[in-house]
Amino acid sequence: LGDVYKRQADRLAKARRRHNLTQEVVRFDTGLNVGRIEAGCSDITLSTLADLCDYYDISPGELFQDIVTHSS
């Protein structure tokens, strides 16, 4: 699952940058330490994930699109 978390963190960081937001602005607006999330230093709950998806205006489906969690 480590790769899943890393790819998820990378996609969240890309979504933040697409909106030209700093980690500091997102933390101020949401109260979430996105720096720790993007660095993979913090576990992320489904509610936190949903909050960030709403904030970045992306769907959870977009966030996990093409992420494979098991071998076929």
JSON list of N, CA and C in Angstrom, two decimals:
[
{"chain": "A", "resi": 1, "resn": "LEU", "atom": "N", "xyz": [0.81, -1.21, 0.00]},
{"chain": "A", "resi": 1, "resn": "LEU", "atom": "CA", "xyz": [0.00, 0.00, 0.00]},
{"chain": "A", "resi": 1, "resn": "LEU", "atom": "C", "xyz": [0.84, 1.26, 0.00]},
{"chain": "A", "resi": 2, "resn": "GLY", "atom": "N", "xyz": [2.12, 1.15, 0.28]},
{"chain": "A", "resi": 2, "resn": "GLY", "atom": "CA", "xyz": [2.98, 2.32, 0.33]},
{"chain": "A", "resi": 2, "resn": "GLY", "atom": "C", "xyz": [2.96, 3.11, -0.97]},
{"chain": "A", "resi": 3, "resn": "ASP", "atom": "N", "xyz": [2.97, 2.39, -2.10]},
{"chain": "A", "resi": 3, "resn": "ASP", "atom": "CA", "xyz": [2.93, 3.05, -3.39]},
{"chain": "A", "resi": 3, "resn": "ASP", "atom": "C", "xyz": [1.60, 3.78, -3.61]},
{"chain": "A", "resi": 4, "resn": "VAL", "atom": "N", "xyz": [0.52, 3.19, -3.11]},
{"chain": "A", "resi": 4, "resn": "VAL", "atom": "CA", "xyz": [-0.79, 3.83, -3.24]},
{"chain": "A", "resi": 4, "resn": "VAL", "atom": "C", "xyz": [-0.79, 5.16, -2.50]},
{"chain": "A", "resi": 5, "resn": "TYR", "atom": "N", "xyz": [-0.27, 5.17, -1.27]},
{"chain": "A", "resi": 5, "resn": "TYR", "atom": "CA", "xyz": [-0.22, 6.40, -0.48]},
{"chain": "A", "resi": 5, "resn": "TYR", "atom": "C", "xyz": [0.65, 7.46, -1.16]},
{"chain": "A", "resi": 6, "resn": "LYS", "atom": "N", "xyz": [1.79, 7.01, -1.71]},
{"chain": "A", "resi": 6, "resn": "LYS", "atom": "CA", "xyz": [2.69, 7.96, -2.37]},
{"chain": "A", "resi": 6, "resn": "LYS", "atom": "C", "xyz": [2.02, 8.57, -3.60]},
{"chain": "A", "resi": 7, "resn": "ARG", "atom": "N", "xyz": [1.37, 7.74, -4.40]},
{"chain": "A", "resi": 7, "resn": "ARG", "atom": "CA", "xyz": [0.72, 8.26, -5.60]},
{"chain": "A", "resi": 7, "resn": "ARG", "atom": "C", "xyz": [-0.44, 9.19, -5.23]},
{"chain": "A", "resi": 8, "resn": "GLN", "atom": "N", "xyz": [-1.17, 8.82, -4.19]},
{"chain": "A", "resi": 8, "resn": "GLN", "atom": "CA", "xyz": [-2.26, 9.67, -3.71]},
{"chain": "A", "resi": 8, "resn": "GLN", "atom": "C", "xyz": [-1.70, 11.01, -3.24]},
{"chain": "A", "resi": 9, "resn": "ALA", "atom": "N", "xyz": [-0.62, 11.00, -2.49]},
{"chain": "A", "resi": 9, "resn": "ALA", "atom": "CA", "xyz": [0.00, 12.23, -2.00]},
{"chain": "A", "resi": 9, "resn": "ALA", "atom": "C", "xyz": [0.49, 13.08, -3.17]},
{"chain": "A", "resi": 10, "resn": "ASP", "atom": "N", "xyz": [1.09, 12.44, -4.16]},
{"chain": "A", "resi": 10, "resn": "ASP", "atom": "CA", "xyz": [1.56, 13.17, -5.35]},
{"chain": "A", "resi": 10, "resn": "ASP", "atom": "C", "xyz": [0.40, 13.84, -6.08]},
{"chain": "A", "resi": 11, "resn": "ARG", "atom": "N", "xyz": [-0.71, 13.14, -6.20]},
{"chain": "A", "resi": 11, "resn": "ARG", "atom": "CA", "xyz": [-1.87, 13.70, -6.89]},
{"chain": "A", "resi": 11, "resn": "ARG", "atom": "C", "xyz": [-2.49, 14.85, -6.10]},
{"chain": "A", "resi": 12, "resn": "LEU", "atom": "N", "xyz": [-2.50, 14.74, -4.80]},
{"chain": "A", "resi": 12, "resn": "LEU", "atom": "CA", "xyz": [-3.01, 15.85, -3.98]},
{"chain": "A", "resi": 12, "resn": "LEU", "atom": "C", "xyz": [-2.11, 17.08, -4.15]},
{"chain": "A", "resi": 13, "resn": "ALA", "atom": "N", "xyz": [-0.81, 16.86, -4.17]},
{"chain": "A", "resi": 13, "resn": "ALA", "atom": "CA", "xyz": [0.13, 17.98, -4.36]},
{"chain": "A", "resi": 13, "resn": "ALA", "atom": "C", "xyz": [-0.07, 18.62, -5.74]},
{"chain": "A", "resi": 14, "resn": "LYS", "atom": "N", "xyz": [-0.26, 17.80, -6.76]},
{"chain": "A", "resi": 14, "resn": "LYS", "atom": "CA", "xyz": [-0.50, 18.35, -8.11]},
{"chain": "A", "resi": 14, "resn": "LYS", "atom": "C", "xyz": [-1.79, 19.14, -8.16]},
{"chain": "A", "resi": 15, "resn": "ALA", "atom": "N", "xyz": [-2.82, 18.65, -7.48]},
{"chain": "A", "resi": 15, "resn": "ALA", "atom": "CA", "xyz": [-4.10, 19.37, -7.45]},
{"chain": "A", "resi": 15, "resn": "ALA", "atom": "C", "xyz": [-3.92, 20.72, -6.77]},
{"chain": "A", "resi": 16, "resn": "ARG", "atom": "N", "xyz": [-3.14, 20.74, -5.69]},
{"chain": "A", "resi": 16, "resn": "ARG", "atom": "CA", "xyz": [-2.88, 22.00, -4.98]},
{"chain": "A", "resi": 16, "resn": "ARG", "atom": "C", "xyz": [-2.14, 22.98, -5.89]},
{"chain": "A", "resi": 17, "resn": "ARG", "atom": "N", "xyz": [-1.12, 22.48, -6.56]},
{"chain": "A", "resi": 17, "resn": "ARG", "atom": "CA", "xyz": [-0.34, 23.36, -7.44]},
{"chain": "A", "resi": 17, "resn": "ARG", "atom": "C", "xyz": [-1.15, 23.85, -8.63]},
{"chain": "A", "resi": 18, "resn": "ARG", "atom": "N", "xyz": [-2.06, 23.01, -9.14]},
{"chain": "A", "resi": 18, "resn": "ARG", "atom": "CA", "xyz": [-2.93, 23.42, -10.25]},
{"chain": "A", "resi": 18, "resn": "ARG", "atom": "C", "xyz": [-3.75, 24.66, -9.87]},
{"chain": "A", "resi": 19, "resn": "HIS", "atom": "N", "xyz": [-4.08, 24.76, -8.60]},
{"chain": "A", "resi": 19, "resn": "HIS", "atom": "CA", "xyz": [-4.85, 25.91, -8.12]},
{"chain": "A", "resi": 19, "resn": "HIS", "atom": "C", "xyz": [-3.94, 27.03, -7.63]},
{"chain": "A", "resi": 20, "resn": "ASN", "atom": "N", "xyz": [-2.63, 26.88, -7.85]},
{"chain": "A", "resi": 20, "resn": "ASN", "atom": "CA", "xyz": [-1.64, 27.87, -7.43]},
{"chain": "A", "resi": 20, "resn": "ASN", "atom": "C", "xyz": [-1.74, 28.19, -5.94]},
{"chain": "A", "resi": 21, "resn": "LEU", "atom": "N", "xyz": [-1.88, 27.14, -5.14]},
{"chain": "A", "resi": 21, "resn": "LEU", "atom": "CA", "xyz": [-2.00, 27.30, -3.69]},
{"chain": "A", "resi": 21, "resn": "LEU", "atom": "C", "xyz": [-0.73, 26.80, -3.01]},
{"chain": "A", "resi": 22, "resn": "THR", "atom": "N", "xyz": [-0.36, 27.47, -1.95]},
{"chain": "A", "resi": 22, "resn": "THR", "atom": "CA", "xyz": [0.75, 26.98, -1.14]},
{"chain": "A", "resi": 22, "resn": "THR", "atom": "C", "xyz": [0.19, 26.04, -0.06]},
{"chain": "A", "resi": 23, "resn": "GLN", "atom": "N", "xyz": [1.07, 25.24, 0.51]},
{"chain": "A", "resi": 23, "resn": "GLN", "atom": "CA", "xyz": [0.65, 24.39, 1.61]},
{"chain": "A", "resi": 23, "resn": "GLN", "atom": "C", "xyz": [0.14, 25.24, 2.78]},
{"chain": "A", "resi": 24, "resn": "GLU", "atom": "N", "xyz": [0.76, 26.37, 2.98]},
{"chain": "A", "resi": 24, "resn": "GLU", "atom": "CA", "xyz": [0.34, 27.27, 4.06]},
{"chain": "A", "resi": 24, "resn": "GLU", "atom": "C", "xyz": [-1.08, 27.77, 3.87]},
{"chain": "A", "resi": 25, "resn": "VAL", "atom": "N", "xyz": [-1.43, 28.15, 2.65]},
{"chain": "A", "resi": 25, "resn": "VAL", "atom": "CA", "xyz": [-2.79, 28.64, 2.37]},
{"chain": "A", "resi": 25, "resn": "VAL", "atom": "C", "xyz": [-3.81, 27.53, 2.60]},
{"chain": "A", "resi": 26, "resn": "VAL", "atom": "N", "xyz": [-3.50, 26.32, 2.11]},
{"chain": "A", "resi": 26, "resn": "VAL", "atom": "CA", "xyz": [-4.42, 25.20, 2.29]},
{"chain": "A", "resi": 26, "resn": "VAL", "atom": "C", "xyz": [-4.58, 24.89, 3.78]},
{"chain": "A", "resi": 27, "resn": "ARG", "atom": "N", "xyz": [-3.50, 24.94, 4.52]},
{"chain": "A", "resi": 27, "resn": "ARG", "atom": "CA", "xyz": [-3.58, 24.67, 5.96]},
{"chain": "A", "resi": 27, "resn": "ARG", "atom": "C", "xyz": [-4.44, 25.73, 6.65]},
{"chain": "A", "resi": 28, "resn": "PHE", "atom": "N", "xyz": [-4.26, 26.98, 6.26]},
{"chain": "A", "resi": 28, "resn": "PHE", "atom": "CA", "xyz": [-5.05, 28.07, 6.85]},
{"chain": "A", "resi": 28, "resn": "PHE", "atom": "C", "xyz": [-6.54, 27.88, 6.53]},
{"chain": "A", "resi": 29, "resn": "ASP", "atom": "N", "xyz": [-6.83, 27.54, 5.27]},
{"chain": "A", "resi": 29, "resn": "ASP", "atom": "CA", "xyz": [-8.22, 27.41, 4.83]},
{"chain": "A", "resi": 29, "resn": "ASP", "atom": "C", "xyz": [-8.91, 26.16, 5.40]},
{"chain": "A", "resi": 30, "resn": "THR", "atom": "N", "xyz": [-8.16, 25.06, 5.53]},
{"chain": "A", "resi": 30, "resn": "THR", "atom": "CA", "xyz": [-8.77, 23.78, 5.89]},
{"chain": "A", "resi": 30, "resn": "THR", "atom": "C", "xyz": [-8.43, 23.30, 7.29]},
{"chain": "A", "resi": 31, "resn": "GLY", "atom": "N", "xyz": [-7.35, 23.82, 7.86]},
{"chain": "A", "resi": 31, "resn": "GLY", "atom": "CA", "xyz": [-6.89, 23.31, 9.14]},
{"chain": "A", "resi": 31, "resn": "GLY", "atom": "C", "xyz": [-6.12, 22.00, 9.04]},
{"chain": "A", "resi": 32, "resn": "LEU", "atom": "N", "xyz": [-5.83, 21.58, 7.81]},
{"chain": "A", "resi": 32, "resn": "LEU", "atom": "CA", "xyz": [-5.13, 20.31, 7.58]},
{"chain": "A", "resi": 32, "resn": "LEU", "atom": "C", "xyz": [-3.66, 20.56, 7.26]},
{"chain": "A", "resi": 33, "resn": "ASN", "atom": "N", "xyz": [-2.79, 19.76, 7.83]},
{"chain": "A", "resi": 33, "resn": "ASN", "atom": "CA", "xyz": [-1.36, 19.88, 7.56]},
{"chain": "A", "resi": 33, "resn": "ASN", "atom": "C", "xyz": [-1.05, 19.11, 6.27]},
{"chain": "A", "resi": 34, "resn": "VAL", "atom": "N", "xyz": [-1.28, 19.76, 5.15]},
{"chain": "A", "resi": 34, "resn": "VAL", "atom": "CA", "xyz": [-1.09, 19.08, 3.86]},
{"chain": "A", "resi": 34, "resn": "VAL", "atom": "C", "xyz": [0.38, 18.80, 3.58]},
{"chain": "A", "resi": 35, "resn": "GLY", "atom": "N", "xyz": [1.26, 19.53, 4.21]},
{"chain": "A", "resi": 35, "resn": "GLY", "atom": "CA", "xyz": [2.69, 19.26, 4.04]},
{"chain": "A", "resi": 35, "resn": "GLY", "atom": "C", "xyz": [3.02, 17.85, 4.52]},
{"chain": "A", "resi": 36, "resn": "ARG", "atom": "N", "xyz": [2.50, 17.48, 5.67]},
{"chain": "A", "resi": 36, "resn": "ARG", "atom": "CA", "xyz": [2.72, 16.13, 6.21]},
{"chain": "A", "resi": 36, "resn": "ARG", "atom": "C", "xyz": [2.02, 15.08, 5.35]},
{"chain": "A", "resi": 37, "resn": "ILE", "atom": "N", "xyz": [0.84, 15.41, 4.87]},
{"chain": "A", "resi": 37, "resn": "ILE", "atom": "CA", "xyz": [0.10, 14.46, 4.01]},
{"chain": "A", "resi": 37, "resn": "ILE", "atom": "C", "xyz": [0.85, 14.25, 2.71]},
{"chain": "A", "resi": 38, "resn": "GLU", "atom": "N", "xyz": [1.29, 15.33, 2.07]},
{"chain": "A", "resi": 38, "resn": "GLU", "atom": "CA", "xyz": [1.99, 15.23, 0.80]},
{"chain": "A", "resi": 38, "resn": "GLU", "atom": "C", "xyz": [3.34, 14.54, 0.94]},
{"chain": "A", "resi": 39, "resn": "ALA", "atom": "N", "xyz": [3.95, 14.65, 2.11]},
{"chain": "A", "resi": 39, "resn": "ALA", "atom": "CA", "xyz": [5.24, 14.00, 2.35]},
{"chain": "A", "resi": 39, "resn": "ALA", "atom": "C", "xyz": [5.07, 12.54, 2.76]},
{"chain": "A", "resi": 40, "resn": "GLY", "atom": "N", "xyz": [3.82, 12.13, 2.98]},
{"chain": "A", "resi": 40, "resn": "GLY", "atom": "CA", "xyz": [3.56, 10.76, 3.39]},
{"chain": "A", "resi": 40, "resn": "GLY", "atom": "C", "xyz": [3.85, 10.51, 4.86]},
{"chain": "A", "resi": 41, "resn": "CYS", "atom": "N", "xyz": [3.97, 11.58, 5.64]},
{"chain": "A", "resi": 41, "resn": "CYS", "atom": "CA", "xyz": [4.27, 11.46, 7.07]},
{"chain": "A", "resi": 41, "resn": "CYS", "atom": "C", "xyz": [3.02, 11.34, 7.93]},
{"chain": "A", "resi": 42, "resn": "SER", "atom": "N", "xyz": [1.88, 11.44, 7.32]},
{"chain": "A", "resi": 42, "resn": "SER", "atom": "CA", "xyz": [0.64, 11.44, 8.07]},
{"chain": "A", "resi": 42, "resn": "SER", "atom": "C", "xyz": [-0.37, 10.54, 7.39]},
{"chain": "A", "resi": 43, "resn": "ASP", "atom": "N", "xyz": [-1.00, 9.67, 8.17]},
{"chain": "A", "resi": 43, "resn": "ASP", "atom": "CA", "xyz": [-2.09, 8.86, 7.62]},
{"chain": "A", "resi": 43, "resn": "ASP", "atom": "C", "xyz": [-3.25, 9.78, 7.28]},
{"chain": "A", "resi": 44, "resn": "ILE", "atom": "N", "xyz": [-3.99, 9.43, 6.28]},
{"chain": "A", "resi": 44, "resn": "ILE", "atom": "CA", "xyz": [-5.11, 10.27, 5.86]},
{"chain": "A", "resi": 44, "resn": "ILE", "atom": "C", "xyz": [-6.40, 9.48, 6.00]},
{"chain": "A", "resi": 45, "resn": "THR", "atom": "N", "xyz": [-7.38, 10.07, 6.65]},
{"chain": "A", "resi": 45, "resn": "THR", "atom": "CA", "xyz": [-8.67, 9.41, 6.81]},
{"chain": "A", "resi": 45, "resn": "THR", "atom": "C", "xyz": [-9.52, 9.68, 5.57]},
{"chain": "A", "resi": 46, "resn": "LEU", "atom": "N", "xyz": [-10.58, 8.90, 5.44]},
{"chain": "A", "resi": 46, "resn": "LEU", "atom": "CA", "xyz": [-11.49, 9.12, 4.32]},
{"chain": "A", "resi": 46, "resn": "LEU", "atom": "C", "xyz": [-12.13, 10.50, 4.39]},
{"chain": "A", "resi": 47, "resn": "SER", "atom": "N", "xyz": [-12.45, 10.96, 5.59]},
{"chain": "A", "resi": 47, "resn": "SER", "atom": "CA", "xyz": [-13.07, 12.28, 5.71]},
{"chain": "A", "resi": 47, "resn": "SER", "atom": "C", "xyz": [-12.09, 13.38, 5.32]},
{"chain": "A", "resi": 48, "resn": "THR", "atom": "N", "xyz": [-10.82, 13.23, 5.67]},
{"chain": "A", "resi": 48, "resn": "THR", "atom": "CA", "xyz": [-9.80, 14.20, 5.27]},
{"chain": "A", "resi": 48, "resn": "THR", "atom": "C", "xyz": [-9.62, 14.18, 3.76]},
{"chain": "A", "resi": 49, "resn": "LEU", "atom": "N", "xyz": [-9.59, 12.99, 3.21]},
{"chain": "A", "resi": 49, "resn": "LEU", "atom": "CA", "xyz": [-9.47, 12.84, 1.76]},
{"chain": "A", "resi": 49, "resn": "LEU", "atom": "C", "xyz": [-10.65, 13.52, 1.06]},
{"chain": "A", "resi": 50, "resn": "ALA", "atom": "N", "xyz": [-11.85, 13.30, 1.56]},
{"chain": "A", "resi": 50, "resn": "ALA", "atom": "CA", "xyz": [-13.05, 13.92, 0.98]},
{"chain": "A", "resi": 50, "resn": "ALA", "atom": "C", "xyz": [-12.98, 15.43, 1.10]},
{"chain": "A", "resi": 51, "resn": "ASP", "atom": "N", "xyz": [-12.51, 15.94, 2.25]},
{"chain": "A", "resi": 51, "resn": "ASP", "atom": "CA", "xyz": [-12.38, 17.38, 2.43]},
{"chain": "A", "resi": 51, "resn": "ASP", "atom": "C", "xyz": [-11.42, 17.99, 1.42]},
{"chain": "A", "resi": 52, "resn": "LEU", "atom": "N", "xyz": [-10.28, 17.33, 1.22]},
{"chain": "A", "resi": 52, "resn": "LEU", "atom": "CA", "xyz": [-9.30, 17.85, 0.26]},
{"chain": "A", "resi": 52, "resn": "LEU", "atom": "C", "xyz": [-9.82, 17.76, -1.17]},
{"chain": "A", "resi": 53, "resn": "CYS", "atom": "N", "xyz": [-10.51, 16.69, -1.50]},
{"chain": "A", "resi": 53, "resn": "CYS", "atom": "CA", "xyz": [-11.09, 16.58, -2.84]},
{"chain": "A", "resi": 53, "resn": "CYS", "atom": "C", "xyz": [-12.09, 17.71, -3.07]},
{"chain": "A", "resi": 54, "resn": "ASP", "atom": "N", "xyz": [-12.93, 17.98, -2.09]},
{"chain": "A", "resi": 54, "resn": "ASP", "atom": "CA", "xyz": [-13.87, 19.10, -2.20]},
{"chain": "A", "resi": 54, "resn": "ASP", "atom": "C", "xyz": [-13.13, 20.41, -2.37]},
{"chain": "A", "resi": 55, "resn": "TYR", "atom": "N", "xyz": [-12.12, 20.61, -1.55]},
{"chain": "A", "resi": 55, "resn": "TYR", "atom": "CA", "xyz": [-11.35, 21.86, -1.58]},
{"chain": "A", "resi": 55, "resn": "TYR", "atom": "C", "xyz": [-10.69, 22.07, -2.94]},
{"chain": "A", "resi": 56, "resn": "TYR", "atom": "N", "xyz": [-10.12, 20.99, -3.50]},
{"chain": "A", "resi": 56, "resn": "TYR", "atom": "CA", "xyz": [-9.43, 21.08, -4.80]},
{"chain": "A", "resi": 56, "resn": "TYR", "atom": "C", "xyz": [-10.37, 20.89, -5.98]},
{"chain": "A", "resi": 57, "resn": "ASP", "atom": "N", "xyz": [-11.63, 20.64, -5.70]},
{"chain": "A", "resi": 57, "resn": "ASP", "atom": "CA", "xyz": [-12.65, 20.44, -6.74]},
{"chain": "A", "resi": 57, "resn": "ASP", "atom": "C", "xyz": [-12.31, 19.26, -7.66]},
{"chain": "A", "resi": 58, "resn": "ILE", "atom": "N", "xyz": [-11.94, 18.14, -7.03]},
{"chain": "A", "resi": 58, "resn": "ILE", "atom": "CA", "xyz": [-11.72, 16.90, -7.75]},
{"chain": "A", "resi": 58, "resn": "ILE", "atom": "C", "xyz": [-12.53, 15.81, -7.07]},
{"chain": "A", "resi": 59, "resn": "SER", "atom": "N", "xyz": [-12.83, 14.75, -7.80]},
{"chain": "A", "resi": 59, "resn": "SER", "atom": "CA", "xyz": [-13.57, 13.64, -7.22]},
{"chain": "A", "resi": 59, "resn": "SER", "atom": "C", "xyz": [-12.57, 12.63, -6.65]},
{"chain": "A", "resi": 60, "resn": "PRO", "atom": "N", "xyz": [-12.99, 11.87, -5.65]},
{"chain": "A", "resi": 60, "resn": "PRO", "atom": "CA", "xyz": [-12.11, 10.79, -5.16]},
{"chain": "A", "resi": 60, "resn": "PRO", "atom": "C", "xyz": [-11.76, 9.82, -6.30]},
{"chain": "A", "resi": 61, "resn": "GLY", "atom": "N", "xyz": [-12.68, 9.63, -7.23]},
{"chain": "A", "resi": 61, "resn": "GLY", "atom": "CA", "xyz": [-12.39, 8.77, -8.37]},
{"chain": "A", "resi": 61, "resn": "GLY", "atom": "C", "xyz": [-11.22, 9.27, -9.19]},
{"chain": "A", "resi": 62, "resn": "GLU", "atom": "N", "xyz": [-11.17, 10.58, -9.39]},
{"chain": "A", "resi": 62, "resn": "GLU", "atom": "CA", "xyz": [-10.04, 11.17, -10.12]},
{"chain": "A", "resi": 62, "resn": "GLU", "atom": "C", "xyz": [-8.73, 10.95, -9.37]},
{"chain": "A", "resi": 63, "resn": "LEU", "atom": "N", "xyz": [-8.81, 11.08, -8.06]},
{"chain": "A", "resi": 63, "resn": "LEU", "atom": "CA", "xyz": [-7.61, 10.93, -7.23]},
{"chain": "A", "resi": 63, "resn": "LEU", "atom": "C", "xyz": [-7.03, 9.52, -7.33]},
{"chain": "A", "resi": 64, "resn": "PHE", "atom": "N", "xyz": [-7.91, 8.52, -7.40]},
{"chain": "A", "resi": 64, "resn": "PHE", "atom": "CA", "xyz": [-7.44, 7.13, -7.43]},
{"chain": "A", "resi": 64, "resn": "PHE", "atom": "C", "xyz": [-7.43, 6.50, -8.81]},
{"chain": "A", "resi": 65, "resn": "GLN", "atom": "N", "xyz": [-7.78, 7.27, -9.84]},
{"chain": "A", "resi": 65, "resn": "GLN", "atom": "CA", "xyz": [-7.82, 6.74, -11.19]},
{"chain": "A", "resi": 65, "resn": "GLN", "atom": "C", "xyz": [-6.48, 6.14, -11.58]},
{"chain": "A", "resi": 66, "resn": "ASP", "atom": "N", "xyz": [-6.52, 4.93, -12.09]},
{"chain": "A", "resi": 66, "resn": "ASP", "atom": "CA", "xyz": [-5.36, 4.20, -12.60]},
{"chain": "A", "resi": 66, "resn": "ASP", "atom": "C", "xyz": [-4.36, 3.79, -11.51]},
{"chain": "A", "resi": 67, "resn": "ILE", "atom": "N", "xyz": [-4.74, 3.87, -10.25]},
{"chain": "A", "resi": 67, "resn": "ILE", "atom": "CA", "xyz": [-3.87, 3.37, -9.19]},
{"chain": "A", "resi": 67, "resn": "ILE", "atom": "C", "xyz": [-4.26, 1.92, -8.95]},
{"chain": "A", "resi": 68, "resn": "VAL", "atom": "N", "xyz": [-3.32, 1.02, -9.20]},
{"chain": "A", "resi": 68, "resn": "VAL", "atom": "CA", "xyz": [-3.56, -0.42, -9.03]},
{"chain": "A", "resi": 68, "resn": "VAL", "atom": "C", "xyz": [-3.12, -0.81, -7.64]},
{"chain": "A", "resi": 69, "resn": "THR", "atom": "N", "xyz": [-3.99, -1.50, -6.92]},
{"chain": "A", "resi": 69, "resn": "THR", "atom": "CA", "xyz": [-3.67, -1.88, -5.54]},
{"chain": "A", "resi": 69, "resn": "THR", "atom": "C", "xyz": [-3.31, -3.36, -5.39]},
{"chain": "A", "resi": 70, "resn": "HIS", "atom": "N", "xyz": [-3.42, -4.12, -6.47]},
{"chain": "A", "resi": 70, "resn": "HIS", "atom": "CA", "xyz": [-3.08, -5.54, -6.42]},
{"chain": "A", "resi": 70, "resn": "HIS", "atom": "C", "xyz": [-2.67, -6.02, -7.80]},
{"chain": "A", "resi": 71, "resn": "SER", "atom": "N", "xyz": [-2.01, -7.15, -7.84]},
{"chain": "A", "resi": 71, "resn": "SER", "atom": "CA", "xyz": [-1.60, -7.73, -9.13]},
{"chain": "A", "resi": 71, "resn": "SER", "atom": "C", "xyz": [-2.77, -8.46, -9.77]},
{"chain": "A", "resi": 72, "resn": "SER", "atom": "N", "xyz": [-2.83, -8.39, -11.08]},
{"chain": "A", "resi": 72, "resn": "SER", "atom": "CA", "xyz": [-3.91, -9.09, -11.79]},
{"chain": "A", "resi": 72, "resn": "SER", "atom": "C", "xyz": [-3.55, -10.53, -12.04]}
]
